[in-house]
Amino acid sequence: MSGVALDPKTAAAFPIAARTALGDTQMRKNVRHATEVIQAKRARVVAEMPDWQQLREAGKQIRQHTMEHLDYYLQEFEANCTRAGGVVHWARDAEEARRIVVELVKASGSDEVIKIKSMTTEEIQLNAALERAGVHAYETDLAELIIQLGEDQPSHIVVPALHKNRQQIREIFKRRMNLPELGETPQDLADAARMFLREKFLRVKTGVSGANFLIAETGGVCIVESEGNGRMCLTLPETLITIAGIDKVVPRFEDLEVLLQLLPRSATGERMNPYNSIWTGVREGDGPQTFHVVLMDNARTEILADKDGRNTLNCIRCGACLNVCPVYRQTGGQAYGSVYAGPIGAILTPQLQEMHHAESLPFASSLCGACYEVCPVKINIPEVLIHLRGKVVQQKTAGVSGLFDVEAVAMKAMGMIFKSERRFRAAQRLGRMSETPLVRKDGQGVGWISWLPGMLGGWTQVRDLQEMPKETFRDWWEKRGKHGK
Amino acid sequence: MGSEAITAISASARAEVLRRIRLAKGGTSDANAARTGWSNVVRQYRRETAQAASATLEMFEDRLRDYDAHVERVVPAEVAGAVAKMIAGRGKRRMVIPSGLPAEWLPPGLEFVVDDGMSAVELDAFDGVMTGSTVAIAETGTVVLQNAAGQGRRAITLVPDYHLCVVNAADVVETVPEAMERLRATSGLATTFFSGPSATADIEMTRIKGVHGPRHLDVVLMT
Ligand code: SF4
């Protein structure tokens, strides 16, 4: 992959990109290794929590409640952040957000910025916009630095460079940091990054960040991280510009007691990540004395308007669904053609694009349900996928052409992907979860029949469906046929 | 484009985004509705500890050692002695401290310099930093610092490579919710949670200690 931005408008469709990805055995090996390690760590720290399910339920309810009162909480955040000395800006879309940030950086008098890893800034391709305006952005997260110096693209929302192994990283650092003698242990590589960035932290006067949570009650912002690069960017510059999707708000400080338990255990398999920073506006003598927050919609309100897709907004970007996904584990993240990969990417990207691009992504899943089981805020991703497939079908049927192509090509890709997945967990879970979402749609959408056999074909072609605890998908399908539906 | 232009964009975007949200969910929310909805969130997770204070302290020490921090449990009169031992053990000498750190915690014979708003470059020249703390969470091995007397501004615990932190046993709770409860009254202060030294797992998911924050951490637990 190259420095060409992952943009759903221009990226190759998933089935095509997946084919290329499947040919990259080194990348697949790296992804498999990394996701296995994170999964094991996550499983261990989740198992030690006796109240994990209660936390998930509370997390889900907090996020749902926030979306129900989103207008109120955003205004409350704005008022409290402003009172504390922050300046709040609003942006309808990526273009406006970029213009605002570029202008704020220029006003800070700096032609360089230090950046904390932020999927939101990736989403709007902020670095390229800054570069066009003559501002150089230094990524400071180790993985983002690897991506930036390697002119690569992120492949995971938490660990963006997990598709690279140490030898590959060493090559990039040797070349770009001019370190011919660089060793290849992870410690050597991290030390090189520390040296490379230290000088930037101490010098650059403007920082740009995303946000994990905006706290309406206090006007505070919370960022969780591991390396301390975040703290550097949040603390040392004179000006800090934070850009956040409007979905990032949480009602009260107290709600962090749930989210700060769910997020680190799900994301990196740690009891707590090394650093959480919470700051509120500007405080004399501590941190940046100019602080801006840009609240960006960029189609999030479109998602909110779709009551069957709306819980996509509850996502706290932990990445757990990527790590367990049999499709992601085979193809890696870049095949999704979006900075949001994996199951969450398959539902978020098409919705952020208002279904105009990335329409094959809802088919980039086996509906095995593993993503739903690990999701810390209980987003029923398979249900949303099925809903979105219905939307694609409807759009295509309305527009006559193309449906068959999207569906057929995507299913062929799925067959290809699973040919190489040793343990195909999909089959077992399918029976359990397929009934509700599919049956509910039954008889409503013209398109269902046309893609279901395709899906089944894709699966059964490559392996036998195993015995399922309840009625199997195949049984259900056959029965359904007999009843003449 | 200048700052008036972005103010104009922002003002019209604000109105439009709020309009879209209300249209999407079919109405306007107010403080009352939000309050009622919020109090209906079901919170059946643990919000109080179920174990004795001694078990919580032990758990805290365990978790810290997991992170390779050195931990020493002492009575108040022994803090300075423990501090001296730890700093010597790490081969450090010149430490920056925030104002308001109890003088009786500072052993003689070492250099302690009170932060007076030093630049990052000046902070970088110290061997380490020594602070107190606000709250600690046993279950996650976390210490919470706020911008208060004896803890200081955020930069001082960030730039130096070694952090020695004194934690009062009375401030150690078992769970995250207990800690958030204690932090609520001062939630507006700049707050840093740290759980072990700076680390990354970005390279092949191998945990590497010490990237940009302090690479070494010691804790004196005062009982
Ligand atoms: S959808 Fe759930 S599991 Fe996936 S990234 Fe979002 S919060 Fe995590």
XYZ file of C-alpha atoms and ligand atoms in Angstrom:
716
model
C 0.000 0.000 0.000
C 1.138 3.536 -0.531
C 0.791 7.092 0.649
C -2.465 7.466 -1.242
C -5.075 8.330 1.354
C -7.679 5.772 2.286
C -10.666 7.548 0.879
C -13.847 5.596 0.192
C -14.559 7.900 -2.738
C -11.474 6.766 -4.604
C -10.425 3.463 -3.029
C -10.895 0.158 -4.791
C -14.029 -1.693 -3.716
C -13.504 -4.209 -0.917
C -13.713 -7.347 -3.087
C -10.957 -6.058 -5.340
C -8.739 -4.709 -2.569
C -9.264 -7.896 -0.562
C -7.936 -9.981 -3.403
C -4.720 -7.942 -3.422
C -4.458 -8.090 0.358
C -4.843 -11.858 0.402
C -1.766 -12.085 -1.765
C 0.354 -10.222 0.766
C 1.390 -13.073 3.004
C 3.772 -11.021 5.158
C 1.062 -8.503 5.950
C -1.401 -11.258 6.753
C 1.087 -12.934 9.040
C 1.701 -9.669 10.889
C -2.007 -8.989 11.266
C -2.725 -12.488 12.490
C 0.044 -12.332 15.066
C -0.928 -8.919 16.383
C -4.647 -9.632 16.597
C -3.992 -12.922 18.362
C -1.863 -11.215 20.991
C -4.408 -8.472 21.638
C -7.294 -10.904 21.746
C -5.557 -13.022 24.349
C -4.698 -10.024 26.495
C -8.196 -8.661 26.236
C -9.740 -11.995 27.163
C -7.577 -12.200 30.281
C -8.377 -8.748 31.656
C -12.050 -8.995 30.767
C -12.362 -12.354 32.510
C -11.075 -10.904 35.773
C -13.929 -8.393 35.908
C -16.920 -9.904 37.702
C -19.144 -7.058 36.512
C -18.062 -6.861 32.878
C -21.555 -7.465 31.504
C -23.027 -4.846 33.834
C -20.394 -2.386 32.683
C -21.183 -3.137 29.047
C -24.859 -2.590 29.679
C -24.207 0.707 31.459
C -21.844 1.748 28.655
C -24.494 1.031 26.088
C -27.146 2.921 28.003
C -24.911 5.946 28.590
C -24.078 6.162 24.892
C -27.693 5.662 23.849
C -28.876 8.263 26.309
C -26.262 10.722 25.034
C -27.460 10.352 21.455
C -31.050 10.926 22.557
C -30.036 14.261 24.042
C -27.143 15.077 21.760
C -28.215 18.660 21.055
C -28.495 19.395 24.759
C -25.171 17.824 25.726
C -23.224 19.494 22.916
C -24.501 22.886 23.992
C -23.746 22.113 27.608
C -20.216 21.106 26.642
C -19.836 24.272 24.597
C -21.013 26.506 27.447
C -18.776 24.880 30.060
C -15.708 24.667 27.845
C -16.145 28.332 26.887
C -16.550 29.351 30.506
C -13.257 27.619 31.277
C -11.446 29.565 28.593
C -11.727 27.263 25.564
C -13.025 28.384 22.178
C -15.580 26.075 20.563
C -16.082 25.891 16.784
C -18.572 23.895 14.752
C -18.173 22.271 11.358
C -20.839 20.723 9.169
C -18.429 18.560 7.213
C -14.801 17.636 6.630
C -14.177 20.598 4.367
C -15.296 23.090 7.004
C -13.366 21.309 9.725
C -10.191 21.437 7.653
C -10.636 25.130 6.881
C -11.155 25.957 10.534
C -8.165 23.938 11.740
C -5.852 25.291 9.041
C -6.901 28.828 9.895
C -6.403 28.259 13.625
C -2.943 26.820 13.049
C -1.982 29.806 10.936
C -3.324 32.155 13.580
C -1.113 30.401 16.136
C 1.832 31.662 14.114
C 3.328 28.214 13.595
C 4.148 26.374 10.389
C 4.566 23.085 12.234
C 2.237 21.103 14.481
C 2.709 18.064 16.676
C -0.177 15.621 16.481
C -1.678 12.954 18.677
C -3.091 9.945 16.917
C -6.622 10.787 15.927
C -8.926 8.815 13.658
C -11.039 11.933 13.174
C -8.130 13.820 11.625
C -7.431 10.778 9.433
C -11.089 10.734 8.436
C -10.869 14.294 7.152
C -7.324 13.894 5.748
C -6.156 16.834 7.797
C -2.421 16.337 7.291
C -2.705 16.766 3.538
C -4.752 19.942 4.015
C -2.158 21.314 6.434
C 0.620 20.445 4.029
C -1.156 22.327 1.234
C -1.320 25.337 3.531
C 2.416 25.118 4.183
C 2.130 23.549 7.639
C 4.035 20.387 8.460
C 2.339 17.957 10.829
C 4.476 15.584 12.890
C 2.667 12.442 13.957
C 3.910 11.565 17.440
C 2.216 8.252 18.202
C 4.748 5.534 17.432
C 2.447 3.680 15.073
C 1.359 6.866 13.321
C 4.995 7.847 12.978
C 5.700 4.507 11.305
C 2.800 5.134 8.934
C 3.818 8.711 8.231
C 7.503 8.006 7.641
C 6.672 4.899 5.618
C 4.158 6.871 3.538
C 1.691 4.187 4.389
C -1.931 4.145 5.565
C -3.377 3.028 8.901
C -4.814 -0.465 9.007
C -6.299 -0.550 12.515
C -8.061 2.108 14.578
C -6.055 1.466 17.750
C -2.800 -0.007 16.474
C -2.535 1.614 13.031
C 0.752 -0.026 12.039
C -0.033 -3.550 13.139
C 0.452 -4.758 9.582
C 4.182 -3.977 9.841
C 6.708 -6.168 11.636
C 9.897 -5.032 13.329
C 12.142 -5.567 10.313
C 9.880 -3.470 8.145
C 9.717 -0.741 10.786
C 13.464 -0.790 11.144
C 13.894 -0.285 7.404
C 11.582 2.733 7.492
C 13.343 4.296 10.483
C 16.812 3.634 9.109
C 15.940 5.402 5.920
C 13.862 8.285 7.237
C 15.702 9.025 10.465
C 19.056 8.485 8.877
C 20.134 5.801 11.337
C 22.121 3.220 9.395
C 23.180 1.392 12.578
C 19.705 1.042 14.057
C 19.064 -2.248 15.832
C 15.895 -4.225 15.380
C 14.556 -4.979 18.829
C 11.297 -3.199 19.627
C 13.235 -1.357 22.347
C 15.764 -0.004 19.800
C 12.960 1.161 17.580
C 11.049 2.849 20.404
C 14.238 4.562 21.565
C 14.818 5.876 18.045
C 11.309 7.325 18.035
C 11.883 8.913 21.439
C 15.043 10.632 20.210
C 13.469 11.684 16.940
C 10.428 13.261 18.562
C 11.895 14.675 21.757
C 13.269 17.726 20.019
C 9.909 18.335 18.318
C 8.007 18.132 21.593
C 10.277 20.695 23.162
C 10.188 23.040 20.182
C 6.874 23.008 18.294
C 4.367 25.544 19.620
C 1.091 24.171 18.288
C -0.541 20.835 19.004
C -3.448 19.073 17.264
C -5.411 16.280 18.888
C -8.573 14.272 18.651
C -10.596 13.406 21.735
C -11.862 10.252 23.347
C -14.529 11.963 25.395
C -15.937 15.470 25.720
C -17.509 15.909 29.135
C -20.658 18.016 28.897
C -21.004 18.578 32.632
C -17.559 20.131 33.062
C -16.514 21.208 29.570
C -13.482 18.931 29.979
C -11.823 16.737 27.387
C -10.402 13.266 28.038
C -7.708 11.514 26.023
C -6.424 8.028 26.735
C -3.044 6.945 25.426
C 0.008 4.847 26.158
C 3.246 6.480 25.213
C 3.084 9.931 26.730
C 3.260 11.549 23.300
C -0.311 12.620 23.920
C 0.604 14.298 27.178
C 3.479 16.057 25.407
C 1.150 17.441 22.733
C -1.523 18.407 25.263
C 0.811 20.014 27.748
C 3.853 21.634 26.145
C 2.557 23.687 23.175
C 1.195 27.210 23.517
C -1.829 26.469 21.353
C -3.885 23.285 21.322
C -6.523 22.481 18.711
C -8.761 19.513 19.430
C -11.043 18.134 16.773
C -13.847 15.781 17.700
C -16.876 14.231 16.087
C -20.117 15.337 17.725
C -20.575 11.729 18.864
C -17.698 12.041 21.346
C -19.651 13.836 24.048
C -20.560 12.120 27.346
C -23.014 13.587 29.849
C -21.119 13.674 33.131
C -17.683 13.295 34.640
C -19.007 10.304 36.547
C -19.768 8.489 33.282
C -16.049 8.099 32.764
C -16.109 5.523 35.561
C -17.754 3.177 33.069
C -16.003 4.182 29.863
C -12.530 4.253 31.404
C -13.041 0.664 32.473
C -14.462 -0.560 29.177
C -12.086 1.162 26.785
C -8.579 0.105 27.895
C -9.506 -3.499 28.599
C -11.173 -3.768 25.188
C -8.647 -1.787 23.195
C -5.224 -2.947 24.313
C -6.046 -5.593 26.896
C -4.719 -3.495 29.748
C -6.411 -2.884 33.070
C -5.763 0.752 32.408
C -3.736 2.324 29.642
C -0.608 4.093 30.869
C -2.007 7.634 30.634
C -5.377 9.361 30.729
C -5.434 13.124 30.517
C -8.426 15.248 31.447
C -8.248 19.003 31.077
C -10.828 21.735 31.150
C -10.357 24.864 29.074
C -7.276 26.886 29.905
C -5.468 27.114 33.223
C -2.844 29.739 33.799
C 0.598 28.249 34.210
C -0.431 24.723 33.199
C -0.533 23.726 29.557
C -1.555 25.596 26.406
C -2.877 29.078 26.980
C -4.952 29.009 23.808
C -7.324 26.102 23.399
C -9.773 25.410 20.562
C -12.252 22.593 20.104
C -13.794 21.882 16.706
C -17.057 19.929 16.888
C -17.625 18.182 13.585
C -20.744 16.577 12.146
C -19.508 15.113 8.821
C -22.587 12.894 8.295
C -22.937 11.791 11.897
C -26.384 13.398 11.955
C -27.287 11.284 8.915
C -26.496 8.216 10.978
C -28.501 9.574 13.893
C -31.486 9.991 11.575
C -31.484 6.285 10.703
C -32.992 4.589 13.701
C -31.723 1.147 12.678
C -28.183 2.402 12.092
C -27.962 4.965 14.862
C -26.221 2.836 17.456
C -23.148 2.939 15.211
C -22.582 6.318 16.862
C -22.198 4.646 20.259
C -18.800 3.315 19.202
C -15.890 4.275 21.455
C -13.281 3.161 18.878
C -11.728 0.403 20.948
C -10.900 -1.802 17.981
C -11.948 -5.039 19.701
C -14.312 -5.899 16.864
C -11.454 -5.727 14.363
C -9.279 -8.096 16.345
C -11.891 -10.848 16.471
C -13.221 -10.460 12.957
C -12.373 -13.430 10.709
C -12.609 -11.213 7.650
C -10.368 -8.453 9.022
C -7.887 -11.026 10.239
C -7.514 -12.304 6.695
C -7.478 -9.079 4.734
C -5.999 -6.525 7.134
C -7.394 -3.038 7.374
C -6.417 -1.341 4.168
C -8.676 -3.455 1.989
C -11.612 -1.632 3.538
C -10.585 1.523 1.662
C -11.329 3.651 4.703
C -9.516 4.710 7.841
C -12.238 2.824 9.700
C -11.664 -0.851 8.988
C -13.100 -4.101 10.263
C -16.681 -4.571 11.460
C -17.045 -1.024 12.741
C -15.607 0.240 9.452
C -18.046 -1.903 7.504
C -20.955 -0.143 9.178
C -19.474 3.294 9.816
C -17.856 4.028 6.459
C -20.878 3.558 4.201
C -22.973 5.646 6.580
C -20.415 8.443 6.800
C -20.467 8.409 3.023
C -24.260 8.473 3.039
C -24.210 5.148 1.217
C -22.793 6.701 -1.923
C -19.474 4.900 -1.639
C -18.216 1.765 -0.026
C -21.455 -0.043 -0.741
C -19.725 -3.397 -0.848
C -18.528 -2.973 2.757
C -21.734 -4.168 4.424
C -21.100 -7.428 2.592
C -17.546 -7.666 3.935
C -18.622 -9.764 6.883
C -19.578 -13.306 7.652
C -22.173 -12.147 10.218
C -20.546 -14.491 12.697
C -21.387 -12.220 15.616
C -17.978 -12.205 17.283
C -17.834 -8.406 16.981
C -21.071 -8.010 18.887
C -19.858 -10.278 21.665
C -16.741 -8.234 22.321
C -18.148 -4.771 21.741
C -17.859 -2.921 25.071
C -20.953 -0.834 24.335
C -22.922 -3.737 22.855
C -23.377 -2.446 19.340
C -25.171 -5.155 17.413
C -22.943 -4.838 14.374
C -24.380 -7.820 12.442
C -27.855 -6.370 12.770
C -26.677 -3.016 11.444
C -24.844 -4.783 8.605
C -27.992 -6.547 7.583
C -29.903 -3.308 7.749
C -27.309 -1.623 5.529
C -27.329 -4.502 3.065
C -31.026 -3.901 2.787
C -30.364 -0.265 2.047
C -27.840 -1.089 -0.648
C -30.287 -3.502 -2.175
C -33.060 -0.939 -2.128
C -30.903 1.742 -3.674
C -29.646 -0.590 -6.329
C -33.055 -1.964 -7.125
C -34.374 1.547 -7.420
C -31.523 2.412 -9.725
C -31.908 -0.914 -11.618
C -28.236 -1.649 -12.252
C -25.456 -2.924 -10.114
C -27.056 -4.892 -7.294
C -26.125 -8.201 -8.660
C -22.585 -7.024 -9.160
C -22.061 -5.704 -5.654
C -23.569 -8.721 -3.996
C -22.096 -11.367 -6.252
C -18.622 -9.909 -6.275
C -18.617 -9.385 -2.529
C -19.714 -12.945 -1.904
C -17.045 -14.323 -4.147
C -14.528 -12.370 -2.129
C -15.941 -13.871 1.055
C -15.509 -17.346 -0.348
C -11.936 -16.540 -1.159
C -11.272 -15.141 2.281
C -12.663 -18.086 4.159
C -10.898 -20.635 2.118
C -7.876 -19.663 4.165
C -9.434 -19.194 7.581
C -8.786 -22.343 9.526
C -11.364 -21.971 12.188
C -14.480 -20.643 10.639
C -16.494 -19.573 13.591
C -19.207 -18.013 11.549
C -21.249 -21.095 11.011
C -21.825 -21.779 14.658
C -23.026 -18.349 15.538
C -25.005 -17.738 12.449
C -27.980 -19.849 13.420
C -28.284 -18.132 16.749
C -28.413 -14.656 15.452
C -29.697 -14.751 11.950
C -33.297 -15.331 12.805
C -34.284 -12.076 14.371
C -32.801 -9.585 11.992
C -33.571 -11.554 8.878
C -37.046 -12.616 9.786
C -37.991 -9.123 10.725
C -37.143 -7.880 7.286
C -38.839 -10.813 5.650
C -41.362 -9.943 3.021
C -40.442 -6.302 3.014
C -37.388 -6.007 0.851
C -37.318 -7.265 -2.673
C -33.604 -7.810 -2.462
C -33.263 -10.353 0.327
C -33.805 -13.428 -1.697
C -31.288 -12.415 -4.266
C -28.395 -12.160 -1.878
C -29.116 -14.827 0.678
C -28.414 -17.789 -1.567
C -25.294 -15.986 -2.650
C -24.146 -15.738 0.919
C -24.871 -19.327 1.636
C -23.110 -20.330 -1.522
C -20.088 -18.398 -0.425
C -19.941 -20.199 2.862
C -20.851 -23.728 2.022
C -18.547 -23.724 -0.925
C -15.588 -23.679 1.391
C -16.635 -25.642 4.419
C -19.374 -27.614 6.077
C -21.631 -25.793 8.406
C -21.051 -27.234 11.839
C -23.675 -28.353 14.224
C -25.421 -25.447 15.821
C -26.984 -25.221 19.241
C -30.322 -24.082 17.918
C -31.825 -24.259 14.501
C -29.213 -23.874 11.790
C -29.263 -21.217 9.186
C -29.684 -23.817 6.511
C -32.649 -25.407 8.298
C -34.166 -22.054 8.745
C -33.625 -21.189 5.136
C -35.121 -24.441 3.878
C -38.098 -24.244 6.188
C -38.604 -20.704 5.118
C -38.650 -21.865 1.490
C -41.221 -24.593 2.195
C -43.582 -22.115 3.741
C -43.512 -20.408 0.422
C -42.138 -17.135 1.691
C -9.704 33.581 5.009
C -9.291 35.149 8.427
C -10.649 34.616 11.873
C -13.909 36.442 11.059
C -14.496 33.966 8.270
C -14.136 30.973 10.547
C -16.359 32.618 13.124
C -19.001 32.980 10.431
C -18.620 29.368 9.252
C -18.796 28.173 12.814
C -21.910 30.164 13.678
C -23.900 28.932 10.710
C -22.552 25.394 11.116
C -23.623 25.417 14.755
C -27.189 26.312 13.879
C -27.265 23.760 11.083
C -25.757 20.886 13.068
C -28.139 21.433 15.969
C -31.052 21.615 13.526
C -29.972 18.347 11.895
C -29.667 16.630 15.271
C -33.142 17.707 16.330
C -34.613 16.676 13.032
C -32.844 13.311 13.202
C -34.144 12.393 16.627
C -37.419 14.232 16.337
C -37.263 17.044 18.893
C -35.277 19.318 21.149
C -33.811 18.139 24.439
C -33.649 20.194 27.571
C -31.987 19.958 30.961
C -34.956 18.260 32.597
C -35.335 15.549 30.021
C -31.598 14.947 30.037
C -31.474 14.712 33.827
C -34.335 12.243 33.974
C -32.903 10.126 31.193
C -29.476 10.102 32.787
C -30.742 8.973 36.165
C -32.511 6.078 34.466
C -29.239 4.576 33.259
C -28.938 1.205 34.956
C -25.664 0.964 36.884
C -25.326 -2.483 38.334
C -21.566 -2.597 38.159
C -19.424 -2.425 41.299
C -19.342 1.047 42.733
C -18.011 0.175 46.157
C -15.252 -2.026 47.358
C -16.027 -5.461 48.702
C -12.677 -6.038 50.364
C -10.736 -4.860 53.406
C -8.426 -1.856 53.110
C -5.392 -4.065 53.667
C -6.330 -6.250 50.701
C -6.740 -3.152 48.554
C -3.277 -1.911 49.497
C -1.767 -5.247 48.688
C -3.533 -5.333 45.355
C -2.219 -1.852 44.590
C 1.352 -2.838 45.392
C 1.014 -5.959 43.266
C -0.213 -4.062 40.251
C 2.553 -1.496 40.564
C 5.185 -4.230 40.695
C 3.569 -5.677 37.588
C 4.626 -2.450 35.913
C 8.164 -2.845 37.292
C 7.739 0.067 39.673
C 9.548 -0.162 42.995
C 7.167 0.137 45.925
C 8.001 0.768 49.533
C 5.420 0.870 52.305
C 6.390 3.123 55.198
C 4.958 5.138 58.110
C 5.010 8.951 57.717
C 8.206 9.429 59.706
C 10.053 7.092 57.350
C 9.067 8.746 54.071
C 12.250 10.810 53.730
C 14.381 7.734 54.354
C 12.526 5.711 51.743
C 12.789 8.592 49.280
C 16.550 8.790 49.796
C 16.908 5.067 49.259
C 14.854 5.007 46.077
C 16.518 7.980 44.470
C 19.934 6.528 45.270
C 18.848 3.140 43.955
C 18.043 4.706 40.608
C 21.318 6.633 40.567
C 19.529 10.005 40.497
C 20.426 13.228 42.282
C 18.817 16.366 40.977
C 15.048 16.381 41.338
C 12.404 18.937 40.470
C 9.478 19.228 42.905
C 6.196 21.153 42.853
C 5.542 23.798 45.452
C 3.587 22.540 48.428
C 5.369 19.199 48.724
C 5.796 18.496 52.465
C 9.331 19.448 53.490
C 9.575 16.493 55.863
C 9.441 14.101 52.877
C 12.706 15.493 51.491
C 15.904 13.797 52.649
C 19.030 15.921 53.090
C 21.982 15.575 50.742
C 20.031 15.626 47.484
C 19.124 18.549 45.298
C 15.407 19.393 45.242
C 14.465 22.387 43.103
C 10.973 23.867 43.316
C 9.297 24.374 39.935
C 8.684 28.037 39.212
C 7.318 27.657 35.702
C 10.462 26.294 34.112
C 10.622 25.700 30.370
C 10.393 22.185 29.013
C 14.081 22.316 28.146
C 14.924 23.212 31.753
C 12.734 20.384 33.032
C 14.481 18.027 30.650
C 17.765 18.702 32.456
C 16.533 17.158 35.751
C 17.165 13.564 36.732
C 13.632 13.178 37.945
C 10.543 14.583 39.602
C 8.990 13.866 42.965
C 5.317 14.537 43.758
C 2.412 13.565 45.971
C -0.907 12.363 44.499
C -4.677 12.791 44.769
C -6.116 9.273 44.513
C -4.886 5.816 43.554
C -6.806 2.860 42.113
C -5.700 -0.579 43.257
C -7.528 -2.671 40.694
C -5.802 -0.965 37.784
C -2.553 0.103 39.449
C -3.310 3.729 38.689
C -2.189 6.933 40.402
C -4.101 10.143 39.757
C -2.415 13.532 39.836
C -4.136 16.895 39.768
C -2.836 20.415 39.544
C -2.789 21.000 43.299
C -0.234 21.693 46.019
C 2.412 18.983 46.111
C 1.504 17.703 42.632
C 2.017 20.697 40.404
C 1.403 21.371 36.761
C 1.320 18.570 34.240
C 4.641 19.227 32.519
C 6.784 18.495 35.573
C 5.674 14.863 35.790
C 6.047 14.419 32.064
C 9.384 15.701 30.874
C 11.841 14.261 33.461
C 12.697 10.624 32.910
C 12.057 9.393 36.450
C 9.008 9.891 38.667
C 8.955 9.229 42.385
C 5.450 9.488 43.746
C 4.291 9.475 47.362
C 0.850 7.942 47.776
C -1.070 8.214 51.004
C -2.650 4.845 51.852
C -5.874 6.629 52.784
C -6.158 7.758 49.159
C -6.010 4.244 47.720
C -9.367 2.850 46.587
C -10.090 -0.471 44.966
C -12.180 0.445 41.937
C -12.389 3.081 39.245
C -15.882 4.292 40.292
C -14.666 4.971 43.851
C -11.824 7.059 42.450
C -14.091 9.054 40.160
C -16.358 9.754 43.105
C -13.428 11.241 45.012
C -12.273 13.262 42.025
C -15.649 14.766 41.274
C -15.304 17.833 43.496
C -12.092 18.846 41.751
C -12.927 17.564 38.268
C -12.111 20.943 36.725
C -8.412 20.674 37.617
C -5.983 19.371 35.037
C -5.890 15.649 35.794
C -3.504 12.880 34.795
C -4.037 9.184 35.443
C -0.888 7.144 35.114
C -0.693 3.383 35.264
C 2.913 2.360 35.228
C 5.588 4.088 33.189
C 5.051 5.254 29.632
C 4.732 2.258 27.304
C 3.827 1.163 23.825
C 2.816 -2.060 22.168
C 2.841 -0.686 18.662
C 5.651 -2.933 17.473
C 4.394 -6.498 17.145
C 2.287 -5.987 20.269
C 5.376 -6.228 22.452
C 5.050 -4.007 25.499
C 8.009 -1.641 25.567
C 8.455 0.570 28.563
C 9.252 4.216 28.306
C 8.584 5.996 25.107
C 8.008 9.653 25.849
C 6.840 9.925 29.421
C 8.990 8.982 32.433
C 10.607 5.620 31.844
C 11.008 4.767 35.502
C 8.500 4.976 38.297
C 8.791 4.423 42.045
C 6.085 4.732 44.669
C 6.366 5.377 48.383
C 3.175 4.176 49.998
C 2.630 6.084 53.236
C 0.472 4.290 55.782
S -17.972 -1.082 17.390
Fe -17.697 -1.692 19.525
S -16.001 -3.166 19.447
Fe -15.944 -2.051 17.493
S -14.537 -0.339 17.820
Fe -16.596 0.422 18.286
S -16.824 0.126 20.490
Fe -15.101 -1.143 19.859
